[in-house]
Amino acid sequence: NAGVTQTPKFQVLKTGQSMTLQCAQDMNHEYMSWYRQDPGMGLRLIHYSVGAGITDQGEVPNGYNVSRSTTEDFPLRLLSAAPSQTSVYFCASSRRLADEQFFGPGTRLTVL
Amino acid sequence: SQQGEEDPQALSIQEGENATMNCSYKTSINNLQWYRQNSGRGLVHLILIRSNEREKHSGRLRVTLDTSKKSSSLLITASRAADTASYFCATDAWTDKLIFGTGTRLQVFP
């Protein structure tokens, strides 16, 4: 099992550009989520999904879109990148919310 | 706003000493989890404690939960240099969201 994979590992964008951060898991987990981590702020929940076709907003959803067309994949889209979105992004999955979360290695994003 | 706040923000100890970090949260919870993050890496699950449990052990880890005070503590006994990491609590409060605290940075000196 590969667990939770994220691509790319690093990305530099210019303000206004769009991109998609990829997240995939091979554990047949229903629950998936995206977090961003900024210095001194811990992890903040962006969006989450309790199953294919179901997504909802977290604490900081503005500027991000998600979709969940399959159980395995949960991409995060930045519609028009802003410097405030410079952060490290983590994807996580679990069987249920109340279970152990498995985290991907993260994507380090810089927006100039 | 974040549900959990860890205390202290940073902690430095010598190998062999015990490390205690605390987590306070704002609303009633269903479960509380503790995670470790080594520098630049993803988080790794340590332990989960349910709201009807008061204490849980896993190896050198001991977690307590006091729902009346809305707080939890993580004790690492006989710390090792390899325990150097950031530690986060995370709570789910009868919603579909798992919310993390701000973390404690632990440095264990050989």
PDB file of C-alpha atoms in Angstrom:
ATOM      1  CA  ASN A   1       0.000   0.000   0.000  1.00  0.00           C
ATOM      2  CA  ALA A   2       1.265   3.470  -0.890  1.00  0.00           C
ATOM      3  CA  GLY A   3      -0.977   5.071   1.756  1.00  0.00           C
ATOM      4  CA  VAL A   4      -1.736   8.742   1.041  1.00  0.00           C
ATOM      5  CA  THR A   5       0.181  10.303  -1.818  1.00  0.00           C
ATOM      6  CA  GLN A   6       0.371  13.976  -2.744  1.00  0.00           C
ATOM      7  CA  THR A   7       1.724  15.665  -5.831  1.00  0.00           C
ATOM      8  CA  PRO A   8       3.574  17.857  -6.430  1.00  0.00           C
ATOM      9  CA  LYS A   9       5.979  18.081  -3.468  1.00  0.00           C
ATOM     10  CA  PHE A  10       6.900  21.678  -4.268  1.00  0.00           C
ATOM     11  CA  GLN A  11       5.245  24.331  -6.418  1.00  0.00           C
ATOM     12  CA  VAL A  12       5.844  27.999  -7.144  1.00  0.00           C
ATOM     13  CA  LEU A  13       3.006  30.021  -8.644  1.00  0.00           C
ATOM     14  CA  LYS A  14       2.522  33.603  -9.677  1.00  0.00           C
ATOM     15  CA  THR A  15      -0.388  35.595  -8.301  1.00  0.00           C
ATOM     16  CA  GLY A  16      -3.522  34.851 -10.288  1.00  0.00           C
ATOM     17  CA  GLN A  17      -2.443  31.477 -11.608  1.00  0.00           C
ATOM     18  CA  SER A  18      -4.536  28.398 -10.928  1.00  0.00           C
ATOM     19  CA  MET A  19      -3.456  24.890 -10.111  1.00  0.00           C
ATOM     20  CA  THR A  20      -4.600  21.592  -8.659  1.00  0.00           C
ATOM     21  CA  LEU A  21      -2.963  19.772  -5.790  1.00  0.00           C
ATOM     22  CA  GLN A  22      -3.445  16.048  -6.141  1.00  0.00           C
ATOM     23  CA  CYS A  23      -4.227  13.646  -3.304  1.00  0.00           C
ATOM     24  CA  ALA A  24      -4.852   9.925  -3.600  1.00  0.00           C
ATOM     25  CA  GLN A  25      -5.238   7.069  -1.120  1.00  0.00           C
ATOM     26  CA  ASP A  26      -5.338   3.327  -1.667  1.00  0.00           C
ATOM     27  CA  MET A  27      -6.840   2.280   1.670  1.00  0.00           C
ATOM     28  CA  ASN A  28     -10.509   2.553   0.609  1.00  0.00           C
ATOM     29  CA  HIS A  29     -11.049   5.298   3.171  1.00  0.00           C
ATOM     30  CA  GLU A  30     -14.329   7.195   3.099  1.00  0.00           C
ATOM     31  CA  TYR A  31     -13.156  10.325   4.923  1.00  0.00           C
ATOM     32  CA  MET A  32     -10.630  12.649   3.283  1.00  0.00           C
ATOM     33  CA  SER A  33      -9.578  16.166   4.139  1.00  0.00           C
ATOM     34  CA  TRP A  34      -7.244  19.003   3.212  1.00  0.00           C
ATOM     35  CA  TYR A  35      -5.341  21.116   5.722  1.00  0.00           C
ATOM     36  CA  ARG A  36      -2.969  24.002   5.401  1.00  0.00           C
ATOM     37  CA  GLN A  37      -0.159  24.574   7.871  1.00  0.00           C
ATOM     38  CA  ASP A  38       1.321  27.982   8.504  1.00  0.00           C
ATOM     39  CA  PRO A  39       4.007  28.848  11.081  1.00  0.00           C
ATOM     40  CA  GLY A  40       2.490  29.274  14.529  1.00  0.00           C
ATOM     41  CA  MET A  41      -1.017  28.444  13.280  1.00  0.00           C
ATOM     42  CA  GLY A  42      -1.068  24.668  13.489  1.00  0.00           C
ATOM     43  CA  LEU A  43      -3.218  22.919  10.895  1.00  0.00           C
ATOM     44  CA  ARG A  44      -6.379  24.515   9.600  1.00  0.00           C
ATOM     45  CA  LEU A  45      -9.070  22.540   7.827  1.00  0.00           C
ATOM     46  CA  ILE A  46      -9.830  23.736   4.294  1.00  0.00           C
ATOM     47  CA  HIS A  47     -12.337  21.188   2.924  1.00  0.00           C
ATOM     48  CA  TYR A  48     -13.321  17.656   3.726  1.00  0.00           C
ATOM     49  CA  SER A  49     -15.317  14.783   2.254  1.00  0.00           C
ATOM     50  CA  VAL A  50     -17.207  11.981   3.984  1.00  0.00           C
ATOM     51  CA  GLY A  51     -17.493   9.926   0.805  1.00  0.00           C
ATOM     52  CA  ALA A  52     -17.527  10.037  -2.983  1.00  0.00           C
ATOM     53  CA  GLY A  53     -19.736  12.845  -4.231  1.00  0.00           C
ATOM     54  CA  ILE A  54     -19.920  14.588  -0.835  1.00  0.00           C
ATOM     55  CA  THR A  55     -17.760  17.549   0.128  1.00  0.00           C
ATOM     56  CA  ASP A  56     -18.058  20.350   2.660  1.00  0.00           C
ATOM     57  CA  GLN A  57     -16.201  23.405   3.881  1.00  0.00           C
ATOM     58  CA  GLY A  58     -13.785  23.540   6.763  1.00  0.00           C
ATOM     59  CA  GLU A  59     -12.404  26.515   8.681  1.00  0.00           C
ATOM     60  CA  VAL A  60     -10.666  28.315   5.785  1.00  0.00           C
ATOM     61  CA  PRO A  61     -12.370  27.347   2.477  1.00  0.00           C
ATOM     62  CA  ASN A  62     -12.166  30.671   0.611  1.00  0.00           C
ATOM     63  CA  GLY A  63     -10.105  30.514  -2.575  1.00  0.00           C
ATOM     64  CA  TYR A  64     -10.185  26.713  -2.771  1.00  0.00           C
ATOM     65  CA  ASN A  65     -12.439  24.183  -4.500  1.00  0.00           C
ATOM     66  CA  VAL A  66     -12.628  20.418  -4.090  1.00  0.00           C
ATOM     67  CA  SER A  67     -14.418  17.514  -5.693  1.00  0.00           C
ATOM     68  CA  ARG A  68     -14.671  13.819  -4.837  1.00  0.00           C
ATOM     69  CA  SER A  69     -15.647  11.832  -7.900  1.00  0.00           C
ATOM     70  CA  THR A  70     -13.995   8.626  -6.641  1.00  0.00           C
ATOM     71  CA  THR A  71     -13.209   7.167  -3.232  1.00  0.00           C
ATOM     72  CA  GLU A  72      -9.472   7.291  -3.987  1.00  0.00           C
ATOM     73  CA  ASP A  73      -8.947  10.871  -5.170  1.00  0.00           C
ATOM     74  CA  PHE A  74      -9.548  14.244  -3.547  1.00  0.00           C
ATOM     75  CA  PRO A  75      -7.957  17.089  -5.535  1.00  0.00           C
ATOM     76  CA  LEU A  76      -7.699  20.633  -4.191  1.00  0.00           C
ATOM     77  CA  ARG A  77      -7.981  23.460  -6.695  1.00  0.00           C
ATOM     78  CA  LEU A  78      -6.642  26.960  -6.229  1.00  0.00           C
ATOM     79  CA  LEU A  79      -8.751  29.133  -8.486  1.00  0.00           C
ATOM     80  CA  SER A  80      -6.635  32.314  -8.543  1.00  0.00           C
ATOM     81  CA  ALA A  81      -3.544  32.005  -6.368  1.00  0.00           C
ATOM     82  CA  ALA A  82      -2.749  34.756  -3.870  1.00  0.00           C
ATOM     83  CA  PRO A  83       0.378  35.277  -1.720  1.00  0.00           C
ATOM     84  CA  SER A  84      -1.769  34.517   1.358  1.00  0.00           C
ATOM     85  CA  GLN A  85      -2.081  30.951   0.067  1.00  0.00           C
ATOM     86  CA  THR A  86       1.645  30.361   0.486  1.00  0.00           C
ATOM     87  CA  SER A  87       1.657  27.428   2.871  1.00  0.00           C
ATOM     88  CA  VAL A  88       2.257  23.718   3.299  1.00  0.00           C
ATOM     89  CA  TYR A  89      -0.781  21.661   2.310  1.00  0.00           C
ATOM     90  CA  PHE A  90      -1.548  18.269   3.796  1.00  0.00           C
ATOM     91  CA  CYS A  91      -4.099  15.726   2.667  1.00  0.00           C
ATOM     92  CA  ALA A  92      -5.378  13.105   5.104  1.00  0.00           C
ATOM     93  CA  SER A  93      -7.709  10.109   4.995  1.00  0.00           C
ATOM     94  CA  SER A  94      -9.385   7.720   7.413  1.00  0.00           C
ATOM     95  CA  ARG A  95     -12.146   5.120   7.520  1.00  0.00           C
ATOM     96  CA  ARG A  96     -14.278   7.481   9.550  1.00  0.00           C
ATOM     97  CA  LEU A  97     -13.748  10.921  11.067  1.00  0.00           C
ATOM     98  CA  ALA A  98     -13.343   9.411  14.534  1.00  0.00           C
ATOM     99  CA  ASP A  99     -10.529   7.097  13.418  1.00  0.00           C
ATOM    100  CA  GLU A 100      -6.789   7.566  13.034  1.00  0.00           C
ATOM    101  CA  GLN A 101      -6.001   9.993  10.213  1.00  0.00           C
ATOM    102  CA  PHE A 102      -3.307   9.017   7.700  1.00  0.00           C
ATOM    103  CA  PHE A 103      -1.439  12.001   6.323  1.00  0.00           C
ATOM    104  CA  GLY A 104       0.334  12.525   3.046  1.00  0.00           C
ATOM    105  CA  PRO A 105       3.859  14.015   2.927  1.00  0.00           C
ATOM    106  CA  GLY A 106       2.613  17.503   2.063  1.00  0.00           C
ATOM    107  CA  THR A 107       2.916  20.013  -0.780  1.00  0.00           C
ATOM    108  CA  ARG A 108       4.948  23.154  -0.168  1.00  0.00           C
ATOM    109  CA  LEU A 109       3.357  25.978  -2.169  1.00  0.00           C
ATOM    110  CA  THR A 110       4.816  29.438  -2.705  1.00  0.00           C
ATOM    111  CA  VAL A 111       2.787  32.163  -4.400  1.00  0.00           C
ATOM    112  CA  LEU A 112       4.785  35.139  -5.622  1.00  0.00           C
TER     113      LEU A 112
ATOM    114  CA  SER B   1     -11.146  29.664  15.100  1.00  0.00           C
ATOM    115  CA  GLN B   2      -9.145  26.632  16.198  1.00  0.00           C
ATOM    116  CA  GLN B   3     -10.666  24.305  18.718  1.00  0.00           C
ATOM    117  CA  GLY B   4      -7.511  23.246  20.540  1.00  0.00           C
ATOM    118  CA  GLU B   5      -4.687  25.173  22.141  1.00  0.00           C
ATOM    119  CA  GLU B   6      -1.568  23.357  23.249  1.00  0.00           C
ATOM    120  CA  ASP B   7       0.536  24.471  26.166  1.00  0.00           C
ATOM    121  CA  PRO B   8       3.414  25.093  26.332  1.00  0.00           C
ATOM    122  CA  GLN B   9       4.205  26.288  22.820  1.00  0.00           C
ATOM    123  CA  ALA B  10       7.754  24.987  23.205  1.00  0.00           C
ATOM    124  CA  LEU B  11       9.446  22.610  25.616  1.00  0.00           C
ATOM    125  CA  SER B  12      13.121  21.658  26.005  1.00  0.00           C
ATOM    126  CA  ILE B  13      14.248  18.740  28.152  1.00  0.00           C
ATOM    127  CA  GLN B  14      17.137  16.307  28.562  1.00  0.00           C
ATOM    128  CA  GLU B  15      17.015  12.695  27.460  1.00  0.00           C
ATOM    129  CA  GLY B  16      15.512  10.508  30.152  1.00  0.00           C
ATOM    130  CA  GLU B  17      13.227  13.218  31.521  1.00  0.00           C
ATOM    131  CA  ASN B  18       9.466  13.174  31.163  1.00  0.00           C
ATOM    132  CA  ALA B  19       7.673  15.600  28.848  1.00  0.00           C
ATOM    133  CA  THR B  20       4.158  16.818  29.544  1.00  0.00           C
ATOM    134  CA  MET B  21       2.091  18.886  27.150  1.00  0.00           C
ATOM    135  CA  ASN B  22      -1.472  20.040  27.514  1.00  0.00           C
ATOM    136  CA  CYS B  23      -4.368  20.660  25.190  1.00  0.00           C
ATOM    137  CA  SER B  24      -7.406  22.764  25.996  1.00  0.00           C
ATOM    138  CA  TYR B  25     -10.472  22.901  23.793  1.00  0.00           C
ATOM    139  CA  LYS B  26     -13.607  24.997  23.631  1.00  0.00           C
ATOM    140  CA  THR B  27     -16.644  22.801  23.020  1.00  0.00           C
ATOM    141  CA  SER B  28     -17.826  19.341  24.015  1.00  0.00           C
ATOM    142  CA  ILE B  29     -16.065  16.652  22.039  1.00  0.00           C
ATOM    143  CA  ASN B  30     -16.600  13.135  20.797  1.00  0.00           C
ATOM    144  CA  ASN B  31     -12.931  12.099  20.585  1.00  0.00           C
ATOM    145  CA  LEU B  32      -9.522  13.650  21.098  1.00  0.00           C
ATOM    146  CA  GLN B  33      -6.433  12.504  19.237  1.00  0.00           C
ATOM    147  CA  TRP B  34      -2.728  13.268  19.555  1.00  0.00           C
ATOM    148  CA  TYR B  35      -0.359  13.455  16.584  1.00  0.00           C
ATOM    149  CA  ARG B  36       3.377  13.895  16.133  1.00  0.00           C
ATOM    150  CA  GLN B  37       5.059  15.793  13.302  1.00  0.00           C
ATOM    151  CA  ASN B  38       8.731  15.518  12.590  1.00  0.00           C
ATOM    152  CA  SER B  39      10.192  18.579  10.896  1.00  0.00           C
ATOM    153  CA  GLY B  40       8.897  18.998   7.367  1.00  0.00           C
ATOM    154  CA  ARG B  41       6.924  15.751   7.409  1.00  0.00           C
ATOM    155  CA  GLY B  42       3.295  14.702   7.543  1.00  0.00           C
ATOM    156  CA  LEU B  43       1.598  14.022  10.865  1.00  0.00           C
ATOM    157  CA  VAL B  44       1.630  10.604  12.487  1.00  0.00           C
ATOM    158  CA  HIS B  45      -1.169   9.400  14.752  1.00  0.00           C
ATOM    159  CA  LEU B  46      -0.152   8.588  18.328  1.00  0.00           C
ATOM    160  CA  ILE B  47      -3.261   7.864  20.345  1.00  0.00           C
ATOM    161  CA  LEU B  48      -7.025   8.420  20.414  1.00  0.00           C
ATOM    162  CA  ILE B  49      -9.075   8.875  23.572  1.00  0.00           C
ATOM    163  CA  ARG B  50     -12.856   8.890  23.567  1.00  0.00           C
ATOM    164  CA  SER B  51     -14.943  11.323  25.586  1.00  0.00           C
ATOM    165  CA  ASN B  52     -16.044   8.576  27.984  1.00  0.00           C
ATOM    166  CA  GLU B  53     -12.441   7.568  28.752  1.00  0.00           C
ATOM    167  CA  ARG B  54     -10.235   9.267  31.322  1.00  0.00           C
ATOM    168  CA  GLU B  55      -6.822   7.761  30.660  1.00  0.00           C
ATOM    169  CA  LYS B  56      -5.081   5.754  27.986  1.00  0.00           C
ATOM    170  CA  HIS B  57      -1.600   4.299  27.604  1.00  0.00           C
ATOM    171  CA  SER B  58       0.482   3.319  24.614  1.00  0.00           C
ATOM    172  CA  GLY B  59       4.097   2.364  25.248  1.00  0.00           C
ATOM    173  CA  ARG B  60       5.807   5.429  26.777  1.00  0.00           C
ATOM    174  CA  LEU B  61       2.767   7.598  26.116  1.00  0.00           C
ATOM    175  CA  ARG B  62       0.062   8.374  28.641  1.00  0.00           C
ATOM    176  CA  VAL B  63      -2.934  10.518  27.725  1.00  0.00           C
ATOM    177  CA  THR B  64      -5.504  11.848  30.142  1.00  0.00           C
ATOM    178  CA  LEU B  65      -8.791  13.554  29.379  1.00  0.00           C
ATOM    179  CA  ASP B  66     -10.785  15.792  31.717  1.00  0.00           C
ATOM    180  CA  THR B  67     -14.032  16.694  29.986  1.00  0.00           C
ATOM    181  CA  SER B  68     -15.161  18.892  32.890  1.00  0.00           C
ATOM    182  CA  LYS B  69     -12.124  21.122  32.333  1.00  0.00           C
ATOM    183  CA  LYS B  70     -12.120  20.597  28.554  1.00  0.00           C
ATOM    184  CA  SER B  71      -8.489  19.598  28.635  1.00  0.00           C
ATOM    185  CA  SER B  72      -6.152  16.727  27.846  1.00  0.00           C
ATOM    186  CA  SER B  73      -2.535  16.025  28.609  1.00  0.00           C
ATOM    187  CA  LEU B  74       0.093  13.944  26.835  1.00  0.00           C
ATOM    188  CA  LEU B  75       2.929  12.549  28.926  1.00  0.00           C
ATOM    189  CA  ILE B  76       6.000  11.060  27.263  1.00  0.00           C
ATOM    190  CA  THR B  77       8.081   9.161  29.795  1.00  0.00           C
ATOM    191  CA  ALA B  78      11.850   8.637  29.579  1.00  0.00           C
ATOM    192  CA  SER B  79      12.185  10.929  26.565  1.00  0.00           C
ATOM    193  CA  ARG B  80      14.659  10.191  23.798  1.00  0.00           C
ATOM    194  CA  ALA B  81      16.297  12.478  21.258  1.00  0.00           C
ATOM    195  CA  ALA B  82      14.102  10.794  18.625  1.00  0.00           C
ATOM    196  CA  ASP B  83      11.020  12.212  20.398  1.00  0.00           C
ATOM    197  CA  THR B  84      12.035  15.682  19.187  1.00  0.00           C
ATOM    198  CA  ALA B  85       9.040  16.824  17.130  1.00  0.00           C
ATOM    199  CA  SER B  86       5.901  18.932  17.242  1.00  0.00           C
ATOM    200  CA  TYR B  87       2.868  17.441  18.967  1.00  0.00           C
ATOM    201  CA  PHE B  88      -0.717  18.332  18.121  1.00  0.00           C
ATOM    202  CA  CYS B  89      -4.067  17.532  19.640  1.00  0.00           C
ATOM    203  CA  ALA B  90      -7.114  17.210  17.404  1.00  0.00           C
ATOM    204  CA  THR B  91     -10.781  17.052  18.350  1.00  0.00           C
ATOM    205  CA  ASP B  92     -14.010  16.147  16.666  1.00  0.00           C
ATOM    206  CA  ALA B  93     -16.976  17.810  18.279  1.00  0.00           C
ATOM    207  CA  TRP B  94     -19.968  15.813  17.026  1.00  0.00           C
ATOM    208  CA  THR B  95     -19.509  17.264  13.531  1.00  0.00           C
ATOM    209  CA  ASP B  96     -17.721  15.915  10.474  1.00  0.00           C
ATOM    210  CA  LYS B  97     -14.702  18.121  11.126  1.00  0.00           C
ATOM    211  CA  LEU B  98     -11.435  17.205  12.825  1.00  0.00           C
ATOM    212  CA  ILE B  99      -9.879  20.391  14.175  1.00  0.00           C
ATOM    213  CA  PHE B 100      -6.236  20.655  15.206  1.00  0.00           C
ATOM    214  CA  GLY B 101      -4.598  22.780  17.845  1.00  0.00           C
ATOM    215  CA  THR B 102      -1.558  24.970  17.403  1.00  0.00           C
ATOM    216  CA  GLY B 103       0.980  22.423  18.643  1.00  0.00           C
ATOM    217  CA  THR B 104       3.837  22.058  21.131  1.00  0.00           C
ATOM    218  CA  ARG B 105       7.426  21.932  19.866  1.00  0.00           C
ATOM    219  CA  LEU B 106       9.406  19.441  21.916  1.00  0.00           C
ATOM    220  CA  GLN B 107      13.212  19.435  21.854  1.00  0.00           C
ATOM    221  CA  VAL B 108      14.963  16.547  23.616  1.00  0.00           C
ATOM    222  CA  PHE B 109      18.692  17.059  24.119  1.00  0.00           C
ATOM    223  CA  PRO B 110      21.023  14.029  24.270  1.00  0.00           C
TER     224      PRO B 110
END
